[in-house]
């Protein structure tokens, strides 16, 4: 059954994805490459391949909607820049994650991965460049058509993004995930590594929107917790898809976790348990947003979507 | 012949290297990894292996001395943090550059490269994490024992570092350098790619010091130009070493440029031409600092050192 709220959500998700893709294109095209500098065309093409590939743009959506929750006018070009920066970090992590030395994937969203479309060296550099670009966008983008955040706000965003993406967050989680193929962490260990690997950036997406809209510290923290809940749900849904879907459905190889001997919560407790757990996480996420009433409908729909996604 | 100025320079370089290494150790140990987060020990070890490996710490030295040129008190913990951040970026680029898909090097400074000491996936993540840490340090480090720069100053540094390290700078230059194995760029092309690959970060090191010491825009630009001159000299000296030294002398494989069919200026025009060119660049670098008189002695000695280095 598709409800009106779900239709409204899907429409908004698609709209925001187009907007953030336009912003990403601009950020990639506008980089000041002066006369003394040669354009590394192949690198730019590989970066575009990795970032403009029709993703759902969930993290950008969360930035935009979290900002709008506290200030409807905050869904502006400034927020789009921050959203685009987070997507650069997400896409760089996918490019590096797909490399032969990591997950060794040939397909991503139904297209050849960057190292398959280009080569490994180019994929490594494209990932590095997208990560660097994310900080360039937050610190350097003029953001002319939005509210101009203060230097202090931009700095909080730089710091938060670095913390979410680095060794205490995403890359640390990726490392623990690689080790999990041999080390078999316990349930608490799996939850921790997933909170770092995929959770930290989703958490920060929600927090960043609240920061941009000058929400109170308490509200920023509440949105961060909402992000943590849907981050967990996201990973659980991913594990479930890896167990039950086929490659043509989700556009990448499946069954890889089991093949790699990687323990996931879904594999540990079974698909039924995972689905019940997902429902619990959605309820928890919704409850966190109850204080905001109807204004939080889009974010609540996002939580439902994350848990129920089929690709 | 070793002059007093050269001895003073070598002593200072060694002192500063120790100070920046202590700062790097602190930055790696102090990362807030809360109770909810598992410490990715293997990743931290690999990052330490890549960054605490007895490098010359030239870029940090340039940050410190450029700052001290305009304000003797600016050679403080704040400058050390910025210096450490630049070194993180430099070391990350070496880790990724050494990967099998890139230069495929087994040795770096006489030690196994990170992917040889650990594995490729860990080396990719260690590089990613060091790059991310650099921005974390500039945006997030409390810098308690130094002058506290304004958020605006930190933001200028984040932006400058991102521009120097990204597709219009270092990674762009690395990409062009990889392409040069097949494309054979002309002399102007080689100079451009080297100005990006190694020049941009050395240029920014000198500029960053001036920014930290609140130098005028004209002085910041002059220091940046000084950095560009010694960046070119650095690369030319590197090419010369690759042609003439052996691996035991410089702690990494040599003769790789020629073997890879890579055109360097030194290979194009011969070693004698390269040595004359180096002298010219040193003169040019020194002339840029003449307005600062005796205060610039250390930076001038750095320019001489870069051109004459034998490892």
XYZ file of C-alpha atoms in Angstrom:
622
model
C 0.000 0.000 0.000
C 1.393 3.358 -0.979
C 0.191 6.210 1.218
C -0.014 9.876 0.287
C 2.901 10.550 2.658
C 4.996 7.979 0.800
C 4.159 9.539 -2.558
C 5.000 13.012 -1.240
C 8.263 11.644 0.105
C 9.271 9.928 -3.127
C 8.500 13.119 -5.074
C 10.558 15.235 -2.710
C 13.433 12.723 -2.712
C 13.556 12.837 -6.517
C 13.407 16.647 -6.587
C 16.172 17.008 -4.031
C 18.308 14.439 -5.850
C 18.079 16.526 -9.033
C 18.944 19.691 -7.141
C 21.956 18.163 -5.426
C 23.161 16.644 -8.703
C 23.005 20.057 -10.348
C 24.996 21.422 -7.396
C 27.555 18.631 -7.690
C 27.966 19.319 -11.400
C 28.530 22.994 -10.644
C 31.024 22.228 -7.874
C 32.961 19.933 -10.204
C 32.900 22.392 -13.112
C 33.567 25.543 -11.117
C 36.767 24.462 -9.382
C 39.164 27.328 -9.985
C 41.752 25.788 -12.276
C 43.844 28.778 -13.245
C 45.794 29.278 -16.468
C 48.920 27.837 -14.879
C 47.120 24.606 -14.164
C 46.356 21.841 -16.616
C 42.900 20.306 -16.330
C 43.245 16.675 -15.362
C 40.353 15.662 -17.646
C 40.510 11.933 -16.990
C 40.374 12.578 -13.246
C 37.368 14.876 -13.627
C 35.597 12.269 -15.758
C 36.264 9.562 -13.179
C 35.024 11.815 -10.368
C 31.852 12.525 -12.361
C 31.409 8.803 -13.029
C 31.660 8.131 -9.299
C 29.433 10.915 -8.118
C 26.861 11.504 -10.864
C 25.551 7.986 -11.110
C 21.928 8.235 -10.102
C 22.221 7.494 -6.417
C 19.263 7.953 -4.090
C 21.022 10.957 -2.487
C 19.716 9.997 0.924
C 22.373 11.892 2.877
C 21.774 15.136 0.959
C 18.024 14.681 1.504
C 18.604 14.350 5.243
C 20.728 17.521 5.317
C 18.053 19.497 3.446
C 15.071 18.220 5.418
C 16.785 18.529 8.786
C 17.597 22.146 7.965
C 14.020 22.793 6.789
C 12.638 21.284 9.982
C 13.966 24.265 11.939
C 13.835 26.938 9.256
C 11.815 26.467 6.055
C 14.050 29.059 4.341
C 17.152 27.005 5.141
C 16.476 24.640 2.233
C 18.692 26.913 0.115
C 21.919 26.817 -1.899
C 23.997 26.838 1.266
C 22.326 23.672 2.487
C 22.685 22.212 -1.015
C 26.449 22.838 -0.857
C 26.739 21.028 2.462
C 24.526 18.260 1.089
C 26.758 18.002 -1.980
C 29.878 17.853 0.207
C 28.457 14.925 2.188
C 27.572 13.149 -1.039
C 31.171 13.634 -2.251
C 32.386 11.898 0.911
C 29.836 9.104 0.504
C 30.744 8.561 -3.154
C 34.495 8.634 -2.489
C 33.997 5.906 0.107
C 32.089 3.794 -2.413
C 34.815 4.238 -5.052
C 37.535 3.111 -2.644
C 35.331 0.383 -1.147
C 34.781 -1.103 -4.616
C 38.531 -1.377 -5.337
C 39.994 -4.875 -5.891
C 41.951 -4.628 -2.625
C 38.736 -3.848 -0.743
C 35.356 -5.321 -1.783
C 36.428 -5.942 -5.403
C 33.096 -4.987 -6.981
C 32.524 -4.622 -10.702
C 29.071 -3.066 -10.503
C 27.656 -0.127 -8.628
C 24.122 1.071 -9.255
C 24.082 -1.096 -12.378
C 27.120 0.659 -13.879
C 30.774 -0.394 -13.951
C 32.577 0.755 -10.816
C 35.114 3.563 -11.306
C 38.138 1.269 -11.412
C 36.384 -0.904 -14.016
C 35.330 2.067 -16.142
C 38.783 3.683 -15.816
C 41.581 1.967 -13.890
C 42.633 1.433 -10.297
C 45.056 4.344 -10.057
C 42.452 6.729 -11.445
C 39.838 5.353 -9.039
C 42.158 5.870 -6.054
C 42.847 9.465 -7.126
C 39.176 10.154 -7.930
C 38.226 9.049 -4.413
C 40.996 11.144 -2.871
C 39.920 14.144 -4.928
C 36.242 13.826 -3.994
C 37.120 13.670 -0.296
C 39.285 16.764 -0.679
C 36.589 18.509 -2.715
C 34.086 18.007 0.099
C 36.168 20.192 2.401
C 36.829 22.657 -0.387
C 33.071 23.049 -0.918
C 32.307 23.633 2.755
C 35.218 25.988 3.355
C 35.504 27.651 0.000
C 32.229 27.701 -1.904
C 30.836 31.263 -2.119
C 27.292 29.970 -1.468
C 25.936 33.090 -3.112
C 22.318 32.190 -3.418
C 21.788 31.038 0.142
C 22.137 32.482 3.571
C 25.788 33.018 4.266
C 26.764 31.025 7.312
C 29.450 32.488 9.540
C 33.010 31.188 9.402
C 32.321 29.604 12.798
C 29.394 27.592 11.370
C 31.423 26.452 8.380
C 34.214 25.406 10.724
C 31.821 23.354 12.873
C 30.704 21.621 9.677
C 34.281 20.939 8.545
C 35.114 19.493 11.937
C 31.931 17.415 12.111
C 32.437 16.045 8.605
C 36.073 15.160 9.331
C 35.083 13.382 12.550
C 32.249 11.473 10.840
C 34.416 10.468 7.876
C 37.680 9.653 9.657
C 39.178 7.002 11.892
C 36.616 7.507 14.674
C 33.852 7.185 12.065
C 33.618 5.923 8.505
C 37.185 4.831 7.678
C 37.599 3.360 11.170
C 34.395 1.390 10.618
C 35.560 0.216 7.196
C 38.766 -1.046 8.798
C 36.858 -2.915 11.508
C 34.552 -4.303 8.840
C 37.510 -5.697 6.892
C 38.896 -7.210 10.081
C 35.458 -8.751 10.790
C 36.019 -11.199 7.933
C 38.619 -12.867 10.140
C 37.867 -11.678 13.660
C 34.109 -12.454 14.001
C 33.083 -9.627 16.356
C 30.216 -10.191 18.784
C 26.838 -8.498 18.391
C 27.931 -5.345 20.248
C 31.042 -5.269 18.088
C 28.985 -5.497 14.886
C 26.685 -2.693 16.022
C 29.674 -0.492 16.887
C 31.435 -1.028 13.597
C 28.255 -0.374 11.632
C 27.566 2.776 13.640
C 30.973 3.948 12.479
C 31.022 2.592 8.915
C 27.631 3.765 7.678
C 26.071 5.349 10.755
C 28.474 8.222 11.394
C 27.885 9.975 8.071
C 24.095 9.512 8.143
C 24.081 10.780 11.729
C 26.121 13.798 10.701
C 23.821 14.506 7.718
C 20.913 15.016 10.113
C 23.030 16.983 12.574
C 24.485 19.197 9.820
C 21.015 20.314 8.736
C 20.200 21.318 12.319
C 23.533 23.177 12.579
C 22.839 25.050 9.342
C 19.406 26.123 10.588
C 20.914 27.346 13.877
C 18.885 24.854 15.911
C 19.588 24.619 19.647
C 22.224 22.174 20.909
C 19.451 19.952 22.238
C 17.767 19.894 18.841
C 21.079 19.232 17.085
C 21.632 16.275 19.425
C 18.098 14.984 18.856
C 18.565 15.085 15.100
C 21.919 13.345 15.461
C 20.204 10.568 17.437
C 17.527 10.328 14.769
C 20.373 9.950 12.267
C 21.962 7.196 14.344
C 18.689 5.259 14.438
C 18.146 5.407 10.703
C 21.847 4.704 10.129
C 21.411 1.422 11.968
C 18.219 0.746 10.041
C 19.998 1.516 6.782
C 22.696 -1.040 7.494
C 20.240 -3.673 8.653
C 18.159 -3.216 5.506
C 21.387 -3.487 3.487
C 22.319 -6.764 5.183
C 18.812 -8.062 4.548
C 19.024 -7.130 0.856
C 22.419 -8.797 0.608
C 20.801 -11.984 1.991
C 17.576 -11.981 0.015
C 17.773 -9.869 -3.145
C 19.502 -10.592 -6.446
C 22.047 -8.411 -8.246
C 19.682 -7.204 -10.993
C 17.347 -5.829 -8.326
C 19.869 -3.682 -6.473
C 22.448 -3.049 -9.183
C 25.400 -4.587 -7.395
C 26.628 -8.028 -6.424
C 24.745 -9.777 -3.572
C 25.485 -12.607 -1.186
C 28.943 -11.149 -0.691
C 28.750 -10.920 3.099
C 28.145 -14.625 3.539
C 30.731 -15.496 0.885
C 33.275 -13.364 2.753
C 32.367 -15.051 6.029
C 31.263 -11.663 7.308
C 28.907 -11.741 10.283
C 25.917 -9.420 9.957
C 23.128 -9.022 12.482
C 20.628 -10.222 9.890
C 22.675 -13.355 9.222
C 23.151 -13.952 12.947
C 19.463 -13.764 13.868
C 17.669 -14.427 10.586
C 15.556 -12.346 8.250
C 12.405 -12.328 10.406
C 14.298 -10.997 13.408
C 15.896 -8.345 11.192
C 12.501 -7.183 9.917
C 11.135 -6.882 13.479
C 14.299 -5.023 14.509
C 13.850 -2.651 11.579
C 10.283 -1.873 12.656
C 11.574 -1.088 16.140
C 14.218 1.280 14.809
C 11.658 3.112 12.683
C 9.393 3.547 15.718
C 12.337 4.830 17.721
C 13.295 7.272 14.962
C 9.706 8.505 14.638
C 9.403 8.979 18.413
C 12.513 11.170 18.407
C 10.787 13.514 15.969
C 7.376 13.583 17.704
C 8.125 16.913 19.420
C 8.215 18.602 15.996
C 4.728 17.459 14.983
C 3.634 17.638 11.363
C 6.767 19.486 10.270
C 8.731 16.263 10.698
C 6.582 14.257 8.246
C 9.261 14.181 5.523
C 11.997 13.002 7.880
C 9.692 10.377 9.353
C 8.880 9.151 5.849
C 12.634 8.961 5.206
C 13.033 6.660 8.218
C 10.274 4.384 6.905
C 11.816 4.411 3.441
C 15.279 3.499 4.717
C 13.932 0.485 6.580
C 11.722 -0.787 3.762
C 13.886 -0.058 0.743
C 14.166 -2.818 -1.819
C 17.273 -1.498 -3.615
C 82.062 23.016 2.458
C 79.597 23.324 5.270
C 78.884 26.895 6.304
C 77.651 28.103 9.692
C 74.309 28.924 8.086
C 74.007 25.350 6.832
C 74.797 23.944 10.287
C 72.247 26.245 11.899
C 69.698 25.161 9.289
C 70.315 21.441 9.771
C 70.004 21.864 13.546
C 66.736 23.771 13.227
C 65.349 21.284 10.683
C 66.054 18.410 13.090
C 64.516 20.271 16.056
C 61.392 21.159 14.127
C 61.060 17.604 12.828
C 61.037 16.309 16.420
C 58.483 18.901 17.444
C 56.148 18.107 14.559
C 56.493 14.374 15.161
C 55.513 14.869 18.794
C 52.512 16.872 17.555
C 51.561 14.167 15.065
C 51.756 11.517 17.784
C 49.479 13.637 19.951
C 47.022 14.255 17.132
C 46.856 10.528 16.414
C 46.472 9.548 20.070
C 44.071 12.310 21.057
C 41.398 11.673 18.475
C 38.179 11.549 20.442
C 37.128 7.934 20.133
C 34.217 7.740 22.514
C 33.011 4.692 24.419
C 30.554 3.840 21.689
C 33.377 3.597 19.220
C 35.796 0.743 18.795
C 39.426 1.736 18.243
C 40.508 0.532 14.829
C 43.974 -0.394 16.131
C 45.324 -1.779 12.876
C 44.336 1.407 11.073
C 46.015 3.576 13.710
C 49.176 1.469 13.454
C 49.206 1.793 9.684
C 48.663 5.565 9.923
C 51.569 5.810 12.383
C 53.721 3.683 10.086
C 52.973 6.041 7.219
C 53.427 9.288 9.088
C 56.020 8.640 11.818
C 58.758 7.319 9.590
C 61.585 9.787 9.951
C 60.809 12.079 7.048
C 62.648 15.351 6.631
C 59.462 17.253 7.556
C 60.265 19.927 5.004
C 56.678 21.156 4.627
C 56.207 21.561 8.398
C 59.544 23.395 8.546
C 58.354 25.802 5.868
C 55.093 26.462 7.748
C 56.973 27.194 10.987
C 59.677 29.383 9.482
C 57.297 31.304 7.239
C 55.196 32.082 10.304
C 58.277 33.089 12.327
C 59.440 35.366 9.517
C 56.529 37.700 10.254
C 56.077 37.059 13.967
C 58.744 35.300 16.054
C 56.064 34.274 18.551
C 54.088 32.517 15.822
C 56.367 29.461 15.975
C 53.904 27.974 18.499
C 51.590 24.999 18.927
C 49.059 26.497 16.542
C 51.640 26.617 13.779
C 52.733 23.095 14.743
C 49.156 21.871 14.269
C 48.960 23.371 10.808
C 52.406 21.961 10.060
C 51.260 18.524 11.254
C 48.135 18.747 9.091
C 50.207 19.438 5.991
C 52.473 16.523 6.843
C 49.402 14.271 7.136
C 48.415 15.267 3.605
C 51.946 14.730 2.320
C 52.209 11.301 3.955
C 48.776 10.204 2.765
C 49.809 11.047 -0.787
C 52.974 8.939 -0.394
C 50.991 5.967 0.963
C 48.580 6.045 -1.985
C 51.367 6.815 -4.472
C 53.273 3.719 -3.330
C 50.301 1.379 -3.930
C 50.666 -1.386 -6.541
C 48.144 0.340 -8.803
C 50.177 3.564 -8.672
C 54.014 3.550 -8.393
C 54.152 0.043 -6.859
C 56.978 0.781 -4.416
C 58.151 -1.613 -1.709
C 60.415 0.822 0.115
C 59.922 4.311 1.482
C 62.652 5.951 3.533
C 64.329 2.567 3.870
C 61.245 0.947 5.423
C 58.523 -1.225 3.858
C 55.764 0.906 2.386
C 52.433 0.794 4.252
C 50.813 -1.745 1.904
C 53.895 -3.972 2.261
C 53.969 -3.684 6.060
C 50.172 -4.174 6.299
C 48.079 -4.786 3.200
C 46.605 -2.802 0.335
C 43.154 -2.261 1.847
C 44.686 -0.994 5.087
C 47.022 1.303 3.141
C 44.111 2.779 1.173
C 42.173 3.420 4.394
C 45.245 4.764 6.221
C 45.767 7.294 3.444
C 42.091 8.257 3.440
C 42.173 8.638 7.217
C 45.294 10.824 7.224
C 43.781 13.137 4.633
C 40.628 13.400 6.718
C 42.647 13.903 9.903
C 44.426 16.882 8.346
C 41.133 18.765 8.107
C 40.096 17.570 11.554
C 43.318 19.025 13.004
C 42.906 22.410 11.338
C 39.202 22.730 12.109
C 38.974 20.891 15.391
C 42.228 20.908 17.335
C 41.932 23.080 20.444
C 45.450 24.496 19.875
C 45.624 25.392 23.530
C 49.255 26.294 23.830
C 49.421 28.630 20.891
C 47.711 31.778 19.786
C 44.124 30.957 18.986
C 43.445 31.865 15.389
C 39.995 33.086 14.489
C 37.512 30.786 12.815
C 38.037 32.877 9.691
C 41.780 32.116 9.690
C 41.188 28.401 10.209
C 38.701 28.432 7.359
C 41.195 30.129 5.019
C 43.648 27.356 5.920
C 41.081 24.586 5.300
C 40.255 26.090 1.937
C 43.893 26.613 0.989
C 44.822 23.072 1.987
C 41.897 21.591 0.052
C 42.822 23.576 -3.048
C 46.507 22.619 -2.795
C 45.724 18.942 -2.218
C 42.863 18.453 -4.660
C 42.204 18.178 -8.351
C 43.608 21.636 -9.143
C 46.727 20.743 -7.146
C 48.272 17.557 -5.865
C 45.843 14.835 -6.971
C 45.358 16.564 -10.319
C 49.132 16.606 -10.762
C 49.394 12.933 -9.796
C 46.806 12.117 -12.451
C 48.677 14.095 -15.111
C 51.895 12.421 -13.997
C 50.364 8.967 -14.501
C 49.135 10.025 -17.926
C 52.637 11.325 -18.735
C 53.879 7.735 -18.964
C 51.853 7.440 -22.160
C 51.207 11.005 -23.260
C 54.721 12.539 -23.189
C 53.848 16.142 -22.319
C 56.059 18.961 -23.597
C 58.331 20.983 -21.326
C 55.580 23.424 -20.330
C 53.321 20.465 -19.624
C 55.919 18.842 -17.375
C 56.444 22.086 -15.432
C 52.680 22.495 -14.998
C 52.116 18.968 -13.753
C 55.024 19.213 -11.316
C 53.800 22.566 -10.032
C 50.558 20.754 -9.215
C 51.905 17.391 -8.030
C 54.623 18.524 -5.633
C 54.606 22.304 -5.991
C 51.100 23.124 -4.758
C 51.562 21.720 -1.245
C 55.060 23.231 -0.797
C 53.716 26.551 -2.046
C 50.834 26.343 0.409
C 53.197 25.448 3.296
C 54.975 28.786 2.854
C 51.716 30.669 2.346
C 50.089 29.027 5.391
C 52.864 30.294 7.678
C 52.321 33.819 6.409
C 48.553 33.463 6.886
C 49.046 32.238 10.477
C 51.275 35.220 11.282
C 48.703 37.623 9.843
C 51.102 38.840 7.156
C 49.774 41.245 4.517
C 48.280 39.839 1.310
C 51.369 41.014 -0.568
C 53.627 39.141 1.859
C 51.419 36.028 1.692
C 51.715 36.106 -2.094
C 55.497 36.616 -1.933
C 55.871 33.610 0.358
C 53.635 31.565 -1.937
C 55.909 32.475 -4.870
C 58.946 31.514 -2.813
C 57.197 28.193 -2.172
C 56.559 27.714 -5.898
C 60.236 28.292 -6.692
C 61.474 25.784 -4.142
C 58.704 23.376 -5.142
C 60.092 23.339 -8.672
C 63.614 22.987 -7.267
C 62.453 20.099 -5.069
C 61.078 18.195 -8.048
C 64.126 18.879 -10.213
C 66.439 17.654 -7.429
C 64.202 14.576 -7.133
C 64.447 13.853 -10.853
C 68.217 14.281 -10.657
C 68.429 11.860 -7.729
C 66.297 9.346 -9.600
C 68.794 9.560 -12.507
C 72.033 9.503 -10.556
C 71.636 8.054 -7.048
C 71.185 4.444 -5.961
C 68.428 3.008 -3.767
C 70.576 2.555 -0.652
C 71.392 6.284 -0.726
C 67.838 7.618 -0.830
C 65.924 4.745 0.762
C 63.627 4.039 -2.180
C 63.874 2.574 -5.654
C 65.644 4.708 -8.295
C 65.729 4.794 -12.072
C 61.946 4.388 -12.044
C 61.195 7.452 -14.161
C 63.255 6.229 -17.101
C 61.974 2.662 -16.701
C 58.405 3.979 -16.801
C 59.186 6.040 -19.870
C 58.365 9.149 -17.891
C 59.779 12.389 -19.242
C 61.424 14.591 -16.628
C 63.110 17.907 -17.264
C 66.397 16.480 -15.992
C 66.147 13.533 -18.405
C 65.171 15.849 -21.270
C 68.079 18.265 -20.864
C 70.679 16.265 -18.930
C 72.106 16.442 -15.432
C 74.355 19.471 -16.041
C 71.472 21.547 -17.320
C 69.376 20.449 -14.318
C 72.103 21.554 -11.884
C 72.362 24.977 -13.552
C 68.591 25.284 -13.506
C 68.548 24.415 -9.805
C 71.064 27.190 -9.086
C 68.858 29.643 -10.935
C 65.785 28.606 -8.934
C 67.681 29.019 -5.658
C 68.779 32.517 -6.699
C 65.208 33.345 -7.628
C 63.915 32.032 -4.283
C 66.549 33.983 -2.361
C 65.777 37.184 -4.249
C 62.108 36.890 -3.301
C 63.121 36.948 0.381
C 65.676 39.800 0.109
C 63.173 42.374 1.395
C 63.125 40.563 4.762
C 66.911 40.809 5.300
C 68.586 38.627 7.910
C 65.285 37.302 9.294
C 64.897 35.204 6.164
C 68.182 33.325 6.627
C 66.493 30.045 7.639
C 64.105 30.032 4.698
C 66.938 30.907 2.332
C 68.949 28.008 3.745
C 65.924 25.778 3.151
C 65.922 26.755 -0.525
C 69.626 25.895 -0.811
C 69.029 22.599 0.994
C 66.152 21.596 -1.252
C 68.232 22.139 -4.377
C 71.351 20.360 -3.093
C 69.834 17.472 -1.173
C 71.358 14.076 -1.740
C 68.514 11.996 -0.308
